[in-house]
PDB file of C-alpha atoms in Angstrom:
ATOM      1  CA  UNK A   1     -66.632 -62.577  50.647  1.00  0.00           C
ATOM      2  CA  UNK A   2     -67.164 -62.282  46.941  1.00  0.00           C
ATOM      3  CA  UNK A   3     -70.648 -61.464  44.899  1.00  0.00           C
ATOM      4  CA  UNK A   4     -69.588 -63.671  41.544  1.00  0.00           C
ATOM      5  CA  UNK A   5     -69.008 -66.860  44.261  1.00  0.00           C
ATOM      6  CA  UNK A   6     -72.908 -65.775  45.661  1.00  0.00           C
ATOM      7  CA  UNK A   7     -74.893 -65.834  42.442  1.00  0.00           C
ATOM      8  CA  UNK A   8     -73.076 -69.852  42.203  1.00  0.00           C
ATOM      9  CA  UNK A   9     -76.114 -72.250  42.029  1.00  0.00           C
ATOM     10  CA  UNK A  10     -75.006 -74.717  44.732  1.00  0.00           C
ATOM     11  CA  UNK A  11     -77.551 -77.707  43.183  1.00  0.00           C
ATOM     12  CA  UNK A  12     -76.020 -77.505  39.254  1.00  0.00           C
ATOM     13  CA  UNK A  13     -72.699 -77.871  39.881  1.00  0.00           C
ATOM     14  CA  UNK A  14     -70.076 -79.380  37.109  1.00  0.00           C
ATOM     15  CA  UNK A  15     -68.706 -82.594  38.442  1.00  0.00           C
ATOM     16  CA  UNK A  16     -66.237 -82.523  36.550  1.00  0.00           C
ATOM     17  CA  UNK A  17     -64.079 -78.876  35.060  1.00  0.00           C
ATOM     18  CA  UNK A  18     -60.860 -79.555  33.051  1.00  0.00           C
ATOM     19  CA  UNK A  19     -58.635 -76.273  32.379  1.00  0.00           C
ATOM     20  CA  UNK A  20     -56.259 -75.687  29.464  1.00  0.00           C
ATOM     21  CA  UNK A  21     -53.867 -73.396  31.343  1.00  0.00           C
ATOM     22  CA  UNK A  22     -52.393 -71.117  28.077  1.00  0.00           C
ATOM     23  CA  UNK A  23     -50.955 -67.774  28.266  1.00  0.00           C
ATOM     24  CA  UNK A  24     -47.627 -68.378  30.694  1.00  0.00           C
ATOM     25  CA  UNK A  25     -44.968 -67.011  27.760  1.00  0.00           C
ATOM     26  CA  UNK A  26     -47.303 -64.262  27.043  1.00  0.00           C
ATOM     27  CA  UNK A  27     -47.764 -62.848  30.117  1.00  0.00           C
ATOM     28  CA  UNK A  28     -44.054 -62.602  30.147  1.00  0.00           C
ATOM     29  CA  UNK A  29     -43.712 -61.516  27.348  1.00  0.00           C
ATOM     30  CA  UNK A  30     -45.687 -58.111  27.796  1.00  0.00           C
ATOM     31  CA  UNK A  31     -42.544 -57.747  31.337  1.00  0.00           C
ATOM     32  CA  UNK A  32     -39.957 -57.758  29.214  1.00  0.00           C
ATOM     33  CA  UNK A  33     -39.174 -61.541  30.868  1.00  0.00           C
ATOM     34  CA  UNK A  34     -38.640 -65.000  29.151  1.00  0.00           C
ATOM     35  CA  UNK A  35     -41.344 -67.638  28.400  1.00  0.00           C
ATOM     36  CA  UNK A  36     -40.027 -69.305  31.673  1.00  0.00           C
ATOM     37  CA  UNK A  37     -40.942 -66.640  34.009  1.00  0.00           C
ATOM     38  CA  UNK A  38     -44.418 -66.600  32.936  1.00  0.00           C
ATOM     39  CA  UNK A  39     -43.837 -70.374  34.563  1.00  0.00           C
ATOM     40  CA  UNK A  40     -43.311 -69.548  37.511  1.00  0.00           C
ATOM     41  CA  UNK A  41     -45.741 -66.326  37.986  1.00  0.00           C
ATOM     42  CA  UNK A  42     -48.330 -69.104  37.274  1.00  0.00           C
ATOM     43  CA  UNK A  43     -48.569 -71.295  40.440  1.00  0.00           C
ATOM     44  CA  UNK A  44     -50.618 -68.566  41.658  1.00  0.00           C
ATOM     45  CA  UNK A  45     -53.759 -69.207  39.311  1.00  0.00           C
ATOM     46  CA  UNK A  46     -52.821 -72.967  39.888  1.00  0.00           C
ATOM     47  CA  UNK A  47     -54.045 -72.231  43.700  1.00  0.00           C
ATOM     48  CA  UNK A  48     -57.072 -70.039  42.919  1.00  0.00           C
ATOM     49  CA  UNK A  49     -58.529 -73.371  40.650  1.00  0.00           C
ATOM     50  CA  UNK A  50     -57.880 -75.359  43.202  1.00  0.00           C
ATOM     51  CA  UNK A  51     -58.863 -73.044  45.850  1.00  0.00           C
ATOM     52  CA  UNK A  52     -62.421 -72.079  44.170  1.00  0.00           C
ATOM     53  CA  UNK A  53     -62.407 -76.060  42.980  1.00  0.00           C
ATOM     54  CA  UNK A  54     -62.779 -77.261  46.914  1.00  0.00           C
ATOM     55  CA  UNK A  55     -64.858 -73.872  48.333  1.00  0.00           C
ATOM     56  CA  UNK A  56     -68.147 -74.812  46.036  1.00  0.00           C
ATOM     57  CA  UNK A  57     -67.268 -78.443  46.233  1.00  0.00           C
ATOM     58  CA  UNK A  58     -66.735 -79.797  42.888  1.00  0.00           C
ATOM     59  CA  UNK A  59     -65.495 -82.554  43.195  1.00  0.00           C
ATOM     60  CA  UNK A  60     -63.443 -83.698  39.965  1.00  0.00           C
ATOM     61  CA  UNK A  61     -60.480 -80.609  38.422  1.00  0.00           C
ATOM     62  CA  UNK A  62     -58.170 -81.787  35.895  1.00  0.00           C
ATOM     63  CA  UNK A  63     -55.282 -79.482  34.761  1.00  0.00           C
ATOM     64  CA  UNK A  64     -53.666 -79.732  32.140  1.00  0.00           C
ATOM     65  CA  UNK A  65     -50.145 -79.970  33.320  1.00  0.00           C
ATOM     66  CA  UNK A  66     -47.794 -80.760  30.837  1.00  0.00           C
ATOM     67  CA  UNK A  67     -48.830 -82.309  26.904  1.00  0.00           C
ATOM     68  CA  UNK A  68     -47.198 -84.906  24.627  1.00  0.00           C
ATOM     69  CA  UNK A  69     -46.200 -82.158  22.038  1.00  0.00           C
ATOM     70  CA  UNK A  70     -44.803 -79.563  25.188  1.00  0.00           C
ATOM     71  CA  UNK A  71     -41.499 -82.142  24.401  1.00  0.00           C
ATOM     72  CA  UNK A  72     -41.062 -80.768  21.403  1.00  0.00           C
ATOM     73  CA  UNK A  73     -40.231 -77.238  23.056  1.00  0.00           C
ATOM     74  CA  UNK A  74     -36.453 -75.889  23.377  1.00  0.00           C
ATOM     75  CA  UNK A  75     -34.306 -77.847  26.462  1.00  0.00           C
ATOM     76  CA  UNK A  76     -34.150 -75.264  29.059  1.00  0.00           C
ATOM     77  CA  UNK A  77     -38.055 -74.573  28.930  1.00  0.00           C
ATOM     78  CA  UNK A  78     -38.758 -78.036  29.255  1.00  0.00           C
ATOM     79  CA  UNK A  79     -36.290 -78.853  31.804  1.00  0.00           C
ATOM     80  CA  UNK A  80     -37.321 -75.578  33.879  1.00  0.00           C
ATOM     81  CA  UNK A  81     -40.960 -77.031  33.697  1.00  0.00           C
ATOM     82  CA  UNK A  82     -39.923 -80.770  35.195  1.00  0.00           C
ATOM     83  CA  UNK A  83     -37.967 -78.634  37.446  1.00  0.00           C
ATOM     84  CA  UNK A  84     -41.032 -75.952  38.808  1.00  0.00           C
ATOM     85  CA  UNK A  85     -43.042 -79.019  38.803  1.00  0.00           C
ATOM     86  CA  UNK A  86     -41.017 -80.779  41.166  1.00  0.00           C
ATOM     87  CA  UNK A  87     -40.855 -77.247  43.921  1.00  0.00           C
ATOM     88  CA  UNK A  88     -44.224 -77.031  42.742  1.00  0.00           C
ATOM     89  CA  UNK A  89     -44.623 -80.946  44.615  1.00  0.00           C
ATOM     90  CA  UNK A  90     -42.726 -80.535  47.507  1.00  0.00           C
ATOM     91  CA  UNK A  91     -44.082 -76.889  48.507  1.00  0.00           C
ATOM     92  CA  UNK A  92     -47.846 -77.895  47.748  1.00  0.00           C
ATOM     93  CA  UNK A  93     -47.959 -81.498  49.316  1.00  0.00           C
ATOM     94  CA  UNK A  94     -49.078 -80.712  52.116  1.00  0.00           C
ATOM     95  CA  UNK A  95     -51.615 -78.011  51.782  1.00  0.00           C
ATOM     96  CA  UNK A  96     -53.085 -80.230  48.866  1.00  0.00           C
ATOM     97  CA  UNK A  97     -53.306 -82.535  51.814  1.00  0.00           C
ATOM     98  CA  UNK A  98     -54.369 -80.856  54.660  1.00  0.00           C
ATOM     99  CA  UNK A  99     -57.643 -79.709  52.034  1.00  0.00           C
ATOM    100  CA  UNK A 100     -58.687 -83.635  51.416  1.00  0.00           C
ATOM    101  CA  UNK A 101     -58.227 -83.880  47.897  1.00  0.00           C
ATOM    102  CA  UNK A 102     -56.388 -86.650  46.293  1.00  0.00           C
ATOM    103  CA  UNK A 103     -54.408 -86.571  43.343  1.00  0.00           C
ATOM    104  CA  UNK A 104     -54.073 -88.461  40.096  1.00  0.00           C
ATOM    105  CA  UNK A 105     -52.126 -88.676  37.257  1.00  0.00           C
ATOM    106  CA  UNK A 106     -53.229 -89.332  33.593  1.00  0.00           C
ATOM    107  CA  UNK A 107     -50.453 -89.331  30.920  1.00  0.00           C
ATOM    108  CA  UNK A 108     -46.907 -91.306  29.347  1.00  0.00           C
ATOM    109  CA  UNK A 109     -45.762 -91.063  32.941  1.00  0.00           C
ATOM    110  CA  UNK A 110     -42.601 -93.089  31.228  1.00  0.00           C
ATOM    111  CA  UNK A 111     -41.290 -90.202  29.812  1.00  0.00           C
ATOM    112  CA  UNK A 112     -41.035 -88.380  33.052  1.00  0.00           C
ATOM    113  CA  UNK A 113     -37.862 -88.056  35.246  1.00  0.00           C
ATOM    114  CA  UNK A 114     -37.296 -90.366  37.758  1.00  0.00           C
ATOM    115  CA  UNK A 115     -37.237 -87.349  40.088  1.00  0.00           C
ATOM    116  CA  UNK A 116     -40.145 -86.346  38.923  1.00  0.00           C
ATOM    117  CA  UNK A 117     -42.211 -89.315  38.920  1.00  0.00           C
ATOM    118  CA  UNK A 118     -41.016 -90.124  42.697  1.00  0.00           C
ATOM    119  CA  UNK A 119     -41.958 -87.291  43.898  1.00  0.00           C
ATOM    120  CA  UNK A 120     -45.329 -87.888  41.858  1.00  0.00           C
ATOM    121  CA  UNK A 121     -45.964 -91.143  42.955  1.00  0.00           C
ATOM    122  CA  UNK A 122     -45.118 -89.340  46.585  1.00  0.00           C
ATOM    123  CA  UNK A 123     -47.830 -86.923  46.440  1.00  0.00           C
ATOM    124  CA  UNK A 124     -49.906 -90.316  45.526  1.00  0.00           C
ATOM    125  CA  UNK A 125     -49.430 -91.498  47.907  1.00  0.00           C
ATOM    126  CA  UNK A 126     -50.185 -89.480  50.844  1.00  0.00           C
ATOM    127  CA  UNK A 127     -53.822 -88.110  49.545  1.00  0.00           C
ATOM    128  CA  UNK A 128     -54.824 -91.824  48.243  1.00  0.00           C
ATOM    129  CA  UNK A 129     -57.001 -91.788  51.682  1.00  0.00           C
ATOM    130  CA  UNK A 130     -58.829 -88.677  50.622  1.00  0.00           C
ATOM    131  CA  UNK A 131     -62.203 -88.028  50.099  1.00  0.00           C
ATOM    132  CA  UNK A 132     -63.238 -84.100  49.689  1.00  0.00           C
ATOM    133  CA  UNK A 133     -62.352 -83.579  46.328  1.00  0.00           C
ATOM    134  CA  UNK A 134     -60.367 -84.745  42.897  1.00  0.00           C
ATOM    135  CA  UNK A 135     -57.220 -82.951  41.333  1.00  0.00           C
ATOM    136  CA  UNK A 136     -56.014 -84.986  38.143  1.00  0.00           C
ATOM    137  CA  UNK A 137     -53.141 -83.565  36.785  1.00  0.00           C
ATOM    138  CA  UNK A 138     -52.636 -84.924  32.935  1.00  0.00           C
ATOM    139  CA  UNK A 139     -48.803 -84.902  32.439  1.00  0.00           C
ATOM    140  CA  UNK A 140     -47.151 -85.909  29.254  1.00  0.00           C
ATOM    141  CA  UNK A 141     -50.437 -85.919  27.746  1.00  0.00           C
ATOM    142  CA  UNK A 142     -51.821 -86.003  24.678  1.00  0.00           C
ATOM    143  CA  UNK A 143     -55.727 -87.357  24.023  1.00  0.00           C
ATOM    144  CA  UNK A 144     -55.041 -89.187  20.973  1.00  0.00           C
ATOM    145  CA  UNK A 145     -52.141 -91.033  21.342  1.00  0.00           C
ATOM    146  CA  UNK A 146     -54.103 -92.073  24.319  1.00  0.00           C
ATOM    147  CA  UNK A 147     -57.117 -93.403  22.430  1.00  0.00           C
ATOM    148  CA  UNK A 148     -54.849 -95.115  20.233  1.00  0.00           C
ATOM    149  CA  UNK A 149     -53.561 -96.946  22.987  1.00  0.00           C
ATOM    150  CA  UNK A 150     -56.883 -97.789  24.198  1.00  0.00           C
ATOM    151  CA  UNK A 151     -57.305 -99.222  20.975  1.00  0.00           C
ATOM    152  CA  UNK A 152     -54.409-101.236  20.807  1.00  0.00           C
ATOM    153  CA  UNK A 153     -55.086-103.088  23.861  1.00  0.00           C
ATOM    154  CA  UNK A 154     -58.530-103.374  23.247  1.00  0.00           C
ATOM    155  CA  UNK A 155     -57.367-105.013  19.869  1.00  0.00           C
ATOM    156  CA  UNK A 156     -55.487-107.091  21.999  1.00  0.00           C
ATOM    157  CA  UNK A 157     -57.268-108.725  24.775  1.00  0.00           C
ATOM    158  CA  UNK A 158     -59.849-109.061  21.882  1.00  0.00           C
ATOM    159  CA  UNK A 159     -57.379-111.467  19.967  1.00  0.00           C
ATOM    160  CA  UNK A 160     -56.458-113.233  23.119  1.00  0.00           C
ATOM    161  CA  UNK A 161     -60.573-113.852  23.722  1.00  0.00           C
ATOM    162  CA  UNK A 162     -60.937-111.587  26.561  1.00  0.00           C
ATOM    163  CA  UNK A 163     -63.139-109.629  25.301  1.00  0.00           C
ATOM    164  CA  UNK A 164     -66.047-110.744  22.607  1.00  0.00           C
ATOM    165  CA  UNK A 165     -65.784-107.757  18.809  1.00  0.00           C
ATOM    166  CA  UNK A 166     -69.610-107.249  19.464  1.00  0.00           C
ATOM    167  CA  UNK A 167     -69.231-106.628  23.401  1.00  0.00           C
ATOM    168  CA  UNK A 168     -67.102-102.961  22.607  1.00  0.00           C
ATOM    169  CA  UNK A 169     -69.151 -99.795  23.068  1.00  0.00           C
ATOM    170  CA  UNK A 170     -68.539 -96.566  24.540  1.00  0.00           C
ATOM    171  CA  UNK A 171     -68.296 -97.933  28.015  1.00  0.00           C
ATOM    172  CA  UNK A 172     -66.540-100.554  27.237  1.00  0.00           C
ATOM    173  CA  UNK A 173     -63.849 -98.179  25.388  1.00  0.00           C
ATOM    174  CA  UNK A 174     -63.382 -96.032  28.624  1.00  0.00           C
ATOM    175  CA  UNK A 175     -62.160 -98.487  31.081  1.00  0.00           C
ATOM    176  CA  UNK A 176     -58.757 -98.733  28.228  1.00  0.00           C
ATOM    177  CA  UNK A 177     -58.938 -94.540  28.420  1.00  0.00           C
ATOM    178  CA  UNK A 178     -56.377 -93.121  30.767  1.00  0.00           C
ATOM    179  CA  UNK A 179     -59.521 -91.860  33.281  1.00  0.00           C
ATOM    180  CA  UNK A 180     -61.068 -94.706  33.389  1.00  0.00           C
ATOM    181  CA  UNK A 181     -62.252 -94.222  36.705  1.00  0.00           C
ATOM    182  CA  UNK A 182     -62.938 -90.027  36.641  1.00  0.00           C
ATOM    183  CA  UNK A 183     -66.785 -88.761  35.343  1.00  0.00           C
ATOM    184  CA  UNK A 184     -66.616 -87.230  31.932  1.00  0.00           C
ATOM    185  CA  UNK A 185     -65.887 -83.117  31.498  1.00  0.00           C
ATOM    186  CA  UNK A 186     -68.950 -81.026  32.003  1.00  0.00           C
ATOM    187  CA  UNK A 187     -66.554 -77.693  31.088  1.00  0.00           C
ATOM    188  CA  UNK A 188     -64.046 -77.153  29.784  1.00  0.00           C
ATOM    189  CA  UNK A 189     -61.659 -73.558  30.547  1.00  0.00           C
ATOM    190  CA  UNK A 190     -58.970 -73.026  27.849  1.00  0.00           C
ATOM    191  CA  UNK A 191     -56.775 -69.058  28.775  1.00  0.00           C
ATOM    192  CA  UNK A 192     -55.221 -66.993  26.434  1.00  0.00           C
ATOM    193  CA  UNK A 193     -58.000 -66.462  23.551  1.00  0.00           C
ATOM    194  CA  UNK A 194     -57.137 -69.290  22.269  1.00  0.00           C
ATOM    195  CA  UNK A 195     -60.269 -71.426  19.929  1.00  0.00           C
ATOM    196  CA  UNK A 196     -58.858 -74.975  20.261  1.00  0.00           C
ATOM    197  CA  UNK A 197     -58.754 -78.084  22.352  1.00  0.00           C
ATOM    198  CA  UNK A 198     -54.821 -79.094  21.938  1.00  0.00           C
ATOM    199  CA  UNK A 199     -55.018 -82.653  21.722  1.00  0.00           C
ATOM    200  CA  UNK A 200     -56.816 -82.385  25.464  1.00  0.00           C
ATOM    201  CA  UNK A 201     -59.110 -84.815  26.591  1.00  0.00           C
ATOM    202  CA  UNK A 202     -61.235 -85.908  23.614  1.00  0.00           C
ATOM    203  CA  UNK A 203     -62.898 -88.669  23.848  1.00  0.00           C
ATOM    204  CA  UNK A 204     -63.806 -87.485  27.648  1.00  0.00           C
ATOM    205  CA  UNK A 205     -65.220 -83.547  26.302  1.00  0.00           C
ATOM    206  CA  UNK A 206     -67.670 -85.226  23.902  1.00  0.00           C
ATOM    207  CA  UNK A 207     -70.738 -83.090  25.868  1.00  0.00           C
ATOM    208  CA  UNK A 208     -68.849 -80.481  27.444  1.00  0.00           C
ATOM    209  CA  UNK A 209     -69.963 -77.049  27.872  1.00  0.00           C
ATOM    210  CA  UNK A 210     -66.266 -75.395  26.229  1.00  0.00           C
ATOM    211  CA  UNK A 211     -65.410 -71.644  27.573  1.00  0.00           C
ATOM    212  CA  UNK A 212     -62.417 -69.450  26.037  1.00  0.00           C
ATOM    213  CA  UNK A 213     -61.222 -66.785  27.948  1.00  0.00           C
ATOM    214  CA  UNK A 214     -59.294 -63.511  26.961  1.00  0.00           C
ATOM    215  CA  UNK A 215     -57.313 -63.742  30.187  1.00  0.00           C
ATOM    216  CA  UNK A 216     -53.746 -65.368  30.397  1.00  0.00           C
ATOM    217  CA  UNK A 217     -53.223 -68.271  32.847  1.00  0.00           C
ATOM    218  CA  UNK A 218     -51.315 -66.388  35.624  1.00  0.00           C
ATOM    219  CA  UNK A 219     -54.179 -63.538  35.832  1.00  0.00           C
ATOM    220  CA  UNK A 220     -56.232 -66.393  36.459  1.00  0.00           C
ATOM    221  CA  UNK A 221     -58.261 -65.484  39.542  1.00  0.00           C
ATOM    222  CA  UNK A 222     -61.207 -67.444  42.252  1.00  0.00           C
ATOM    223  CA  UNK A 223     -63.236 -64.235  40.548  1.00  0.00           C
ATOM    224  CA  UNK A 224     -62.943 -65.618  37.120  1.00  0.00           C
ATOM    225  CA  UNK A 225     -63.346 -69.207  37.367  1.00  0.00           C
ATOM    226  CA  UNK A 226     -66.623 -68.784  39.797  1.00  0.00           C
ATOM    227  CA  UNK A 227     -68.209 -66.207  37.264  1.00  0.00           C
ATOM    228  CA  UNK A 228     -67.356 -69.598  35.406  1.00  0.00           C
ATOM    229  CA  UNK A 229     -69.071 -71.365  36.815  1.00  0.00           C
ATOM    230  CA  UNK A 230     -72.042 -69.125  36.183  1.00  0.00           C
ATOM    231  CA  UNK A 231     -72.088 -68.809  32.696  1.00  0.00           C
ATOM    232  CA  UNK A 232     -72.285 -72.510  32.906  1.00  0.00           C
ATOM    233  CA  UNK A 233     -74.869 -72.845  34.467  1.00  0.00           C
ATOM    234  CA  UNK A 234     -76.866 -70.147  32.217  1.00  0.00           C
ATOM    235  CA  UNK A 235     -76.657 -72.988  29.946  1.00  0.00           C
ATOM    236  CA  UNK A 236     -78.889 -75.453  28.971  1.00  0.00           C
ATOM    237  CA  UNK A 237     -77.081 -78.587  28.366  1.00  0.00           C
ATOM    238  CA  UNK A 238     -79.525 -81.144  25.717  1.00  0.00           C
ATOM    239  CA  UNK A 239     -77.292 -84.115  25.097  1.00  0.00           C
ATOM    240  CA  UNK A 240     -78.648 -84.388  21.476  1.00  0.00           C
ATOM    241  CA  UNK A 241     -82.310 -83.955  22.712  1.00  0.00           C
ATOM    242  CA  UNK A 242     -84.109 -80.956  22.391  1.00  0.00           C
ATOM    243  CA  UNK A 243     -85.292 -78.460  25.085  1.00  0.00           C
ATOM    244  CA  UNK A 244     -88.453 -79.246  25.133  1.00  0.00           C
ATOM    245  CA  UNK A 245     -87.633 -82.710  26.287  1.00  0.00           C
ATOM    246  CA  UNK A 246     -85.141 -81.881  28.768  1.00  0.00           C
ATOM    247  CA  UNK A 247     -86.950 -79.632  30.348  1.00  0.00           C
ATOM    248  CA  UNK A 248     -90.641 -82.480  31.037  1.00  0.00           C
ATOM    249  CA  UNK A 249     -87.693 -85.205  32.067  1.00  0.00           C
TER     250      UNK A 249
END
């Protein structure tokens, strides 16, 4: 039994947690190994995050799995990541299904190898009726490109008379994003000690709490996740209001 988990207030949970899983390469380097060694040893950390969410009933978890900028990495590392993604989906599909999780994928999926797309589609189909929680993989994802594509789509619909320019507001804009069926992010966690967003969910984290951890991703545990939730619950989320206004609601 986790003592940290016992501190969590089940009535004040974030609905949507997003994680930038950073530090695999540095973790491997400290052990005298290639970067790909770090990626392969990060699977347990992924399981820890998924299981922690599942245990305390957080309904949405988004993992930054592969960014649009990651395509610029050395070809052997990209190939390893793609192969690892396929292997992981093959091994974890039944586990994801048995936990009652529904899997979603966001990003420019057309750039992915066919085998990766097929495995993603298989798990999406397998889990589509699940209602226990939602696991979202951001793959070949870049937020700036997502926003630009939304602007282009809205512009096209305005031009074709499908949308009145006067009716464009935040809610309508969100319907053109990859995340149109997801709630906004309440808590963003980044591991590895880096303090930046790296083109991840820029629109969706507008009012999220941000936590930057001095932990390399392969060392991420359930207790670390639970501590992040405790820290989140100790914050007052004001959405531009004063503390007195929030307390009066």
